[in-house]
Short mmCIF file of C-alpha atoms in Angstrom, two decimals:
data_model
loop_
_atom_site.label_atom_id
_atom_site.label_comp_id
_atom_site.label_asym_id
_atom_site.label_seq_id
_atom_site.Cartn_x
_atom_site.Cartn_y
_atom_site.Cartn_z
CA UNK A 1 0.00 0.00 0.00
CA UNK A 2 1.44 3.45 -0.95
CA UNK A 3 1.40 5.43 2.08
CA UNK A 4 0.92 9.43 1.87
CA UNK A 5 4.47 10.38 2.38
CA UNK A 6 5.35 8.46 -0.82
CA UNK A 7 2.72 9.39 -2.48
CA UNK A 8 3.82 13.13 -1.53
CA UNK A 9 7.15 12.23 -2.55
CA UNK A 10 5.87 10.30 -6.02
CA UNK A 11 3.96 13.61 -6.99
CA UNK A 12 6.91 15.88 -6.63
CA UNK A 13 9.31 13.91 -9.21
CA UNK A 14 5.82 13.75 -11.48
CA UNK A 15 6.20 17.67 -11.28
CA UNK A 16 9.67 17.77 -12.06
CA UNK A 17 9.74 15.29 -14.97
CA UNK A 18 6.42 16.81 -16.59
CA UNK A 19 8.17 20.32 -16.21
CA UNK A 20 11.21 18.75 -18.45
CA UNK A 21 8.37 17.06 -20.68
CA UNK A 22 6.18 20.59 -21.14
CA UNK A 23 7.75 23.80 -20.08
CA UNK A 24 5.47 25.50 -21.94
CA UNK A 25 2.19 23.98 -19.85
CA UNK A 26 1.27 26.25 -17.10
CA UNK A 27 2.65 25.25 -13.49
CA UNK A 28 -1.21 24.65 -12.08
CA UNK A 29 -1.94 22.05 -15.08
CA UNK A 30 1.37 20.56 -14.47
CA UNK A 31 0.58 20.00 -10.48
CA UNK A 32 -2.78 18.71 -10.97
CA UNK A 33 -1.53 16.16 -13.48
CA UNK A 34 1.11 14.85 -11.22
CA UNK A 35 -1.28 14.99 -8.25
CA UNK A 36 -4.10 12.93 -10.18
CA UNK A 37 -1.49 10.68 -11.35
CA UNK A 38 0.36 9.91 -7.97
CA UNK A 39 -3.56 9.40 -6.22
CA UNK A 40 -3.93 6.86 -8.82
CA UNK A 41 -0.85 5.35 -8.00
CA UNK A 42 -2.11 2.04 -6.74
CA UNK A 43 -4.59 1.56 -9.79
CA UNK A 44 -4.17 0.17 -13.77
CA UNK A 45 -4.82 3.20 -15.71
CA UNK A 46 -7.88 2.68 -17.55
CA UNK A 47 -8.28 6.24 -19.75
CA UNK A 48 -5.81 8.97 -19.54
CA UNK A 49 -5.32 11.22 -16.67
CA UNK A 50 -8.17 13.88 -17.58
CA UNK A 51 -6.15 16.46 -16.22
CA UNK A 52 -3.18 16.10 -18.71
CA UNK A 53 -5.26 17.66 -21.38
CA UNK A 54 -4.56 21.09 -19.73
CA UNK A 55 -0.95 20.24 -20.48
CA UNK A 56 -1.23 21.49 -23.86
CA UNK A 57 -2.89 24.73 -22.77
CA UNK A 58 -0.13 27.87 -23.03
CA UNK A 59 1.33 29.29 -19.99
CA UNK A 60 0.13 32.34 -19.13
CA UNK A 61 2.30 35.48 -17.25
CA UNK A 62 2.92 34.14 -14.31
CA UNK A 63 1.11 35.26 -10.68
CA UNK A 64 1.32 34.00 -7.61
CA UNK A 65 -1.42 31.38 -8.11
CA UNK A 66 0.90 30.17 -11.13
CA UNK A 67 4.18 29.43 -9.04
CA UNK A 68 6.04 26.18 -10.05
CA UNK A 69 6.47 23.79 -6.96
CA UNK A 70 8.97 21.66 -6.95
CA UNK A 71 9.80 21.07 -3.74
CA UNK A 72 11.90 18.12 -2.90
CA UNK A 73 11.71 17.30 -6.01
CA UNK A 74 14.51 14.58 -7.35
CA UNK A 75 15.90 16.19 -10.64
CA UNK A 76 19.47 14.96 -10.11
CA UNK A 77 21.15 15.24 -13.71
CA UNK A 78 18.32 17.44 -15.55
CA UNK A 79 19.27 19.60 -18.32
CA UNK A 80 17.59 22.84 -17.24
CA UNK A 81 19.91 24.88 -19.33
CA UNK A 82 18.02 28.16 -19.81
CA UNK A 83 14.76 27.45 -18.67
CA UNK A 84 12.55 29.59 -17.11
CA UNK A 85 12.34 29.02 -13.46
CA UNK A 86 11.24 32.29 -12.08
CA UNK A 87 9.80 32.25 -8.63
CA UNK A 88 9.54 28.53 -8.62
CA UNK A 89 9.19 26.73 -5.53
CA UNK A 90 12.49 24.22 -5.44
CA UNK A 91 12.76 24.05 -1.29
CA UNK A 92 14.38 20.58 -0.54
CA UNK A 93 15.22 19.61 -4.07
CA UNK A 94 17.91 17.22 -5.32
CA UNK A 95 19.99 19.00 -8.22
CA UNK A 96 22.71 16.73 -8.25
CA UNK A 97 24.81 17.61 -11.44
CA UNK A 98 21.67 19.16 -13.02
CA UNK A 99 22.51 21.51 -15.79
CA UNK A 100 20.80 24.88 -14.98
CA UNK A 101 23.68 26.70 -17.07
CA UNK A 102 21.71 30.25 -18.16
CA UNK A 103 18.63 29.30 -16.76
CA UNK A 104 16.34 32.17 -15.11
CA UNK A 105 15.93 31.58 -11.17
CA UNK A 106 15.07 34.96 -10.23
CA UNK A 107 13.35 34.68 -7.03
CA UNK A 108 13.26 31.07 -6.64
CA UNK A 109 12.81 29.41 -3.42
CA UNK A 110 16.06 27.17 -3.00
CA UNK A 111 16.46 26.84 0.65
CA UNK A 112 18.06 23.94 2.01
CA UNK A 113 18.31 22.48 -2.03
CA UNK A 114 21.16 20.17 -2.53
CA UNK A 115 23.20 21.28 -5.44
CA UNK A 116 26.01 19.12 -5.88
CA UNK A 117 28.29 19.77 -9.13
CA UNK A 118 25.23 21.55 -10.53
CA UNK A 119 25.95 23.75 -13.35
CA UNK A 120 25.24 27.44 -12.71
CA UNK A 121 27.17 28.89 -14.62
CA UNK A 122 25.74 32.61 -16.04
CA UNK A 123 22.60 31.58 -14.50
CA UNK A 124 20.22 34.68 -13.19
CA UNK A 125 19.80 34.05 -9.48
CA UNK A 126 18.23 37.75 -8.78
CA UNK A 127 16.50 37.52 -5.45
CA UNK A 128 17.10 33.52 -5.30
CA UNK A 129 16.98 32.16 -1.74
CA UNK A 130 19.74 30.02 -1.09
CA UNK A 131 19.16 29.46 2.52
CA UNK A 132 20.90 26.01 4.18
CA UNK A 133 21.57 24.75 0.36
CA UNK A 134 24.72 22.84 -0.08
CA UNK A 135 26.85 24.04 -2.87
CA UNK A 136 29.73 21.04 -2.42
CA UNK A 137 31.48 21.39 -6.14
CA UNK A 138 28.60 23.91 -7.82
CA UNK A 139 29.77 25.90 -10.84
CA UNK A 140 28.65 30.07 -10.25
CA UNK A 141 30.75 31.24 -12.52
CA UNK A 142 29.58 34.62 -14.28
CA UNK A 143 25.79 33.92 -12.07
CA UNK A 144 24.16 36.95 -11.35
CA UNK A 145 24.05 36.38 -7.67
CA UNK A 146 22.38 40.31 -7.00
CA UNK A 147 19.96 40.53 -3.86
CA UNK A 148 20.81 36.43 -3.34
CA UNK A 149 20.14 34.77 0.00
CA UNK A 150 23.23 32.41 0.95
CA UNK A 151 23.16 32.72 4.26
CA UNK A 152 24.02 29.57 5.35
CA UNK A 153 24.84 27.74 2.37
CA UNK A 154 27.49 25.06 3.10
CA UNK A 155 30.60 23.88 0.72
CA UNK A 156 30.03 27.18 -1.40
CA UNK A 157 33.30 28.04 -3.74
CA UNK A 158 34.26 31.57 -4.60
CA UNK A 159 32.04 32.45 -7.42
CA UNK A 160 34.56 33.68 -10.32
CA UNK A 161 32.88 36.10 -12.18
CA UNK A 162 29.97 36.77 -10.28
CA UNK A 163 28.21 40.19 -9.94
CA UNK A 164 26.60 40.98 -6.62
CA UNK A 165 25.53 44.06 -4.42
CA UNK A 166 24.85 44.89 -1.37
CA UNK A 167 21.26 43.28 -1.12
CA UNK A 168 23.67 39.97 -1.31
CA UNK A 169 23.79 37.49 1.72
CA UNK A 170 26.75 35.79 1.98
CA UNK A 171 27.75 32.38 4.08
CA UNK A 172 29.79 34.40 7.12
CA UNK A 173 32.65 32.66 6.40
CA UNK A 174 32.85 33.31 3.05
CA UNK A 175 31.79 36.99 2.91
CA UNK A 176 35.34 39.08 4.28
CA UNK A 177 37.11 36.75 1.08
CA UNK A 178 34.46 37.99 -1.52
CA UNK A 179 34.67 41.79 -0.77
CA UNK A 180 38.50 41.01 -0.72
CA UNK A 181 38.72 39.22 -4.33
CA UNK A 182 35.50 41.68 -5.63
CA UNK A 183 35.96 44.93 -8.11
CA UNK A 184 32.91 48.15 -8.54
CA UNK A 185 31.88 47.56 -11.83
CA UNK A 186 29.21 49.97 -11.82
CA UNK A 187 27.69 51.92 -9.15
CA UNK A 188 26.83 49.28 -6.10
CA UNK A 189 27.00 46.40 -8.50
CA UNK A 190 30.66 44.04 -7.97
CA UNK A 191 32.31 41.48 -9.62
CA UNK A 192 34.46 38.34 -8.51
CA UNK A 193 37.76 38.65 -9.64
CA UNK A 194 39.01 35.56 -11.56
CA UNK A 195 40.12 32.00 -9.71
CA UNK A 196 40.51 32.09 -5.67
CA UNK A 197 43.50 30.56 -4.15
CA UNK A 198 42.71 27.25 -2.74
CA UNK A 199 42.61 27.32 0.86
CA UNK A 200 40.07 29.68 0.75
CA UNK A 201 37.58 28.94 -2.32
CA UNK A 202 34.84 26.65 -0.29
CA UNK A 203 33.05 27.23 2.75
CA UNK A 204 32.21 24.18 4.80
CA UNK A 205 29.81 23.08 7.01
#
């Protein structure tokens, strides 16, 4: 018998692979398909899931109502290069070596994600909230990491590249060693200078 936890937990990979399946669908078609799916989880599907026919409807501007959620959602190894993520809801999810290279993640929920060797390289974290996520062997290069949240974060290298400003929450241990290696490239807006020396690129736990 499927018990709610994994049906919870069955749900929120359903979310993240129809995402990868149909970006263009809007987020509340995509969460009632993977909800109607995972409360049929015990059953021989008979017809298709009524609720995937709003999978093909467009996705509108996105409000509040319209937020992605993906959290703790496994999506360890997705390509995610450049997609749109804005203000998606990706609290507890597994990102192990995803690819999210150029993707937009302004304002998206991240806290306590696990982001291990995940590519984020030139990707648009305006506003992100990185709260408790583990960054062991991430790639930030060039990110826009402006008005980020990373309090907290664990295992986070120097981000080479990187702009930031003062809106941008740094790991305490990490945050003397940015302003150090960091240049004004515009008014309140820096820049990582290139690679870090070693004994000081990662903060841990």
């Amino acid at each position: 018998m499927v018990t709610d936890k994994e049906r919870a937990e069955h749900a929120a990979r359903l979310r993240g692979l129809l995402y990868l399946a149909c970006p263009d669908a809007p987020a509340i078609a995509i969460s009632a398909t993977a909800e109607a799916i995972a409360e049929s989880a015990e059953e021989t599907p008979q017809e298709p899931v009524r609720q995937a026919a709003q999978l093909s409807q467009p996705r509108h501007p996105r409000f509040a109502e319209d937020q992605l959620n993906l959290s703790g959602a496994d999506l360890s190894g997705a390509n995610l290069s450049g997609a749109d993520l804005r203000r998606a809801n990706l609290s507890g999810a597994t990102l192990y070596r995803a690819n999210l290279a150029s993707a937009n993640l302004t304002g998206v929920n991240l806290t306590g994600a696990h982001l291990f060797g995940a590519n984020l390289t030139e990707t648009d974290l305006n506003g992100a909230d990185l709260t408790d996520a583990d960054l062991n062997s991430a790639d930030l290069t060039d990110a826009n990491l402006r008005g980020t949240q990373l309090a907290g974060a664990v295992h986070m290298p120097l981000p080479a590249g990187a702009t930031w400003d003062s809106f941008t929450r740094w790991p305490a241990a990490l945050a003397s060693v940015v302003i150090e290696q960091s240049d004004e490239v515009r008014p309140g807006v820096y820049q990582v200078r290139g690679e870090p020396s070693p004994d000081r690129s990662t903060v841990g736990v």
